Amino acid sequence: MGTAPGGEAVELRVHGVSGASADKILDHPIVVRVAGDRLAGFYRPRPETGTAGGAAAGVAVEAYRWGSLTAGAAVRTASMLLLLPFMLGNLAIWLRPRAADRFGLLGALCRLLAGSLTAALMLAIVGVTVNLVGWQCVPYAQCRQGRPYLSWLVALPVGPRLALLSLIPLFALRLCWTIGARSAQAFEGFSPTSAEPKPSELTESLATPGFWDDERITSWLRQIHVGIGAGTVDVSLLAGLSSGKNGMIRIMLLYATAALVLFCAALLCLPVPTDRAQARRFLRPLWATVATVTCLSLAYAISTRSVDEGVVGQLPGYEGSTGGLIATQGVLLVAIAVVTLARTPKKRSPTESRPLLRGLGTPVVSAISVSIAAAFTATLVFRVADQLDRGYIPDPIRPNPPAYGPLQPPVAYWWAALAGVAALLIVTAAAGATVLLTRRRRRILAERIVDRDFPRVPPDAAARVNLVRTAIARSQVTEELGPLLVVFFVVSALGLATVALDLLGLGPTELVSRLSGQHDIGMLAAYVTDAGIWTISLLVVGLVLVGYRAYRSRETRRLVAIVWDLGTFWPRTVHPFAPPCYAARAVPELAKRVSVLAAQGPVVISGHSHGSVLATATILQLPPAALPRVALLTYGCPLRRIYARLYPAYFGDQALCDLGDRLDWRWRNLWRDTDPIGGPIFGHHRGALPSCGIPAAGDVDVRLRDPRAVAIDPTDTVPPPVERHWPYHTQPEYQAAVRHLAEQARQASTDNPVAGPEPPPP
């Protein structure tokens, strides 16, 4: 039933990252949930307990709390840390300079790189279980001495022993599958906003129907990654039995498993089927093939009773597999960088935002995902090897005594660990230099702003003015850190290129020893390499401790969730084992609630910080009938300052102008110079010029002076605080903006009445 245009106006607040509580969003101690559930719900002040803090007269306030989607269960939040490389691999594709992907080339390269991350995980677990334990440790009495949990394995023939240990990486692969499937049920089971047919890849625009319904793509990729992971384990197992009997059968199985991996890699390059039934018909034979090949490989290993164990060193074929995989990742990173540069617009208009990462966002984040994955895998292999060696770290310069066995990780992991340390040190030094070199320029800008805002400063407020000047200067650092990530990409790519030395069998210490011709210098290089590996290991262990802390501490869990709030906003179209996309529920849920409220009266969507991004995505998914009664208020908003520069294809200038047109410019954006995150959308500031060519765009941005004053008010005891990023709703400009937007929406709805169902009583 339709509703009169004079219905109740609602301000719907959407919080930013870190999972704010409903009472904090509403600034009211007693709240009640009126829709949704404990993971994501809509709240209002309990009736007859007063209004929400900062509420405008005649406007009801409602809050949407979505933070528990990422910071809810402790186990889920802690486990997300281990999925960090997958999350970054999925995030990379969304930083592309253009939404259009000609021939699907960039998407195919990113999916291939994501497939290599799955293979790297499986190779690392194989390296621990099959290579270090089953092949290098168990055959040696000194290695298994005092370890009853390993001693019983020596009674098994080599083939059955390796087959048994191969079940561990297969179990880990199954665990990744389970996590991905359960996350789809928990967060992505929300119905799409449109029943229109979906494109093969939902990367066109945030306004694409069904943009946030990514389960079709995720389920397709999940099956393929299982094939890649299982095939990697099968190839490693069969290659390790190279000197067993029935060689012809082994070779045939080895070719079959290698063909399976290559076939899955080829599938990653193809468009995703648009029909779920068609995808299932195709994936069922693939699943049967994976299961059959894996069972046959395990059966062959179990039947192989005698293997030449005189082979000293790595499991046959394992060294080449790790080196080849890391080299392949380096080639893919270079290819992604080349394609990204080719797609980057060569000329930009004076009003267009400059990309934060020089247009290299996709390869930079891809390189970071590969580097973190290398750190994880190298730490796992080295720490297990160190444990088996009882604290001694062998290498070609310092081998183990013969009775202990070789217990050497692959040379590729030594190079990868050193590359990660080098990249970390160089970027840290570059960050420090950047902050120091830009300090004067940022200070001058801050002085200009302070002189404009506070032209006459009492002598006793000089210290306060200096504090404000420092806060403004520090807020400018956000614009300076982009080039550092480009440096990280270049250093990481060069580091991966050193893996080519692995093909010659040269590790870092052995290379230095040969070049110098002196054993002492080689030993020094060995100790430096050990220090680098320990540095990487300590960083990874620290990350694990953060995960453990997140399991026990709610506050730490909220801090960890900030990373996932930013990284899991986008649908999973590259890596299916990445943490789930919470926006797949939040955006359709918000769109549904706003549509229901708009059927009753004007709605002002009020988004703070990252909440403004969710609000933008929601408006782009709203049905046309609801738009006349909707207005947008953003504050502490990173849309232009960060998102338009990180994601130019989806939040660029054209997208922001289209958003204003969609709302008929019922939009206000509050910002402060002291805010390190938020900024103006269309106004003069930090190189942002008026754009869109529409006069109404110049009215969007409303600058707030912060602090309100530097002197102590006669009625107060302390000067006004420097509020930076929060709060905004306590300012009179906030209430004025809400009233103005509500009136605009009410006036627009008079000419465009909304017909729809009556909403349930709150």
PDB file of C-alpha atoms in Angstrom, residues 124-137 161-169 233 236-237 240 315 318:
ATOM      1  CA  ALA A 124      54.594 -26.241   1.799  1.00  0.00           C
ATOM      2  CA  ILE A 125      52.525 -28.843   3.667  1.00  0.00           C
ATOM      3  CA  VAL A 126      53.945 -31.585   1.438  1.00  0.00           C
ATOM      4  CA  GLY A 127      57.400 -30.199   2.200  1.00  0.00           C
ATOM      5  CA  VAL A 128      56.788 -30.597   5.918  1.00  0.00           C
ATOM      6  CA  THR A 129      55.034 -33.951   5.977  1.00  0.00           C
ATOM      7  CA  VAL A 130      56.311 -35.934   2.996  1.00  0.00           C
ATOM      8  CA  ASN A 131      59.690 -34.294   2.380  1.00  0.00           C
ATOM      9  CA  LEU A 132      61.074 -33.379   5.825  1.00  0.00           C
ATOM     10  CA  VAL A 133      59.358 -36.007   7.969  1.00  0.00           C
ATOM     11  CA  GLY A 134      58.740 -38.969   5.680  1.00  0.00           C
ATOM     12  CA  TRP A 135      61.748 -38.710   3.380  1.00  0.00           C
ATOM     13  CA  GLN A 136      64.508 -36.862   5.267  1.00  0.00           C
ATOM     14  CA  CYS A 137      63.934 -37.565   8.970  1.00  0.00           C
ATOM     15  CA  ARG A 161      54.708 -44.075   4.547  1.00  0.00           C
ATOM     16  CA  LEU A 162      54.632 -41.263   1.989  1.00  0.00           C
ATOM     17  CA  ALA A 163      51.039 -42.104   1.044  1.00  0.00           C
ATOM     18  CA  LEU A 164      49.979 -41.872   4.683  1.00  0.00           C
ATOM     19  CA  LEU A 165      51.700 -38.521   5.168  1.00  0.00           C
ATOM     20  CA  SER A 166      50.148 -37.234   1.928  1.00  0.00           C
ATOM     21  CA  LEU A 167      46.761 -37.436   3.600  1.00  0.00           C
ATOM     22  CA  ILE A 168      47.669 -34.431   5.773  1.00  0.00           C
ATOM     23  CA  PRO A 169      47.850 -31.862   2.927  1.00  0.00           C
ATOM     24  CA  VAL A 233      49.941 -33.357  -3.828  1.00  0.00           C
ATOM     25  CA  SER A 236      54.739 -34.542  -5.481  1.00  0.00           C
ATOM     26  CA  LEU A 237      53.946 -38.034  -4.224  1.00  0.00           C
ATOM     27  CA  GLY A 240      59.062 -38.900  -4.931  1.00  0.00           C
ATOM     28  CA  LEU A 315      62.389 -35.623  -2.049  1.00  0.00           C
ATOM     29  CA  TYR A 318      60.384 -31.384  -4.824  1.00  0.00           C
TER      30      TYR A 318
END
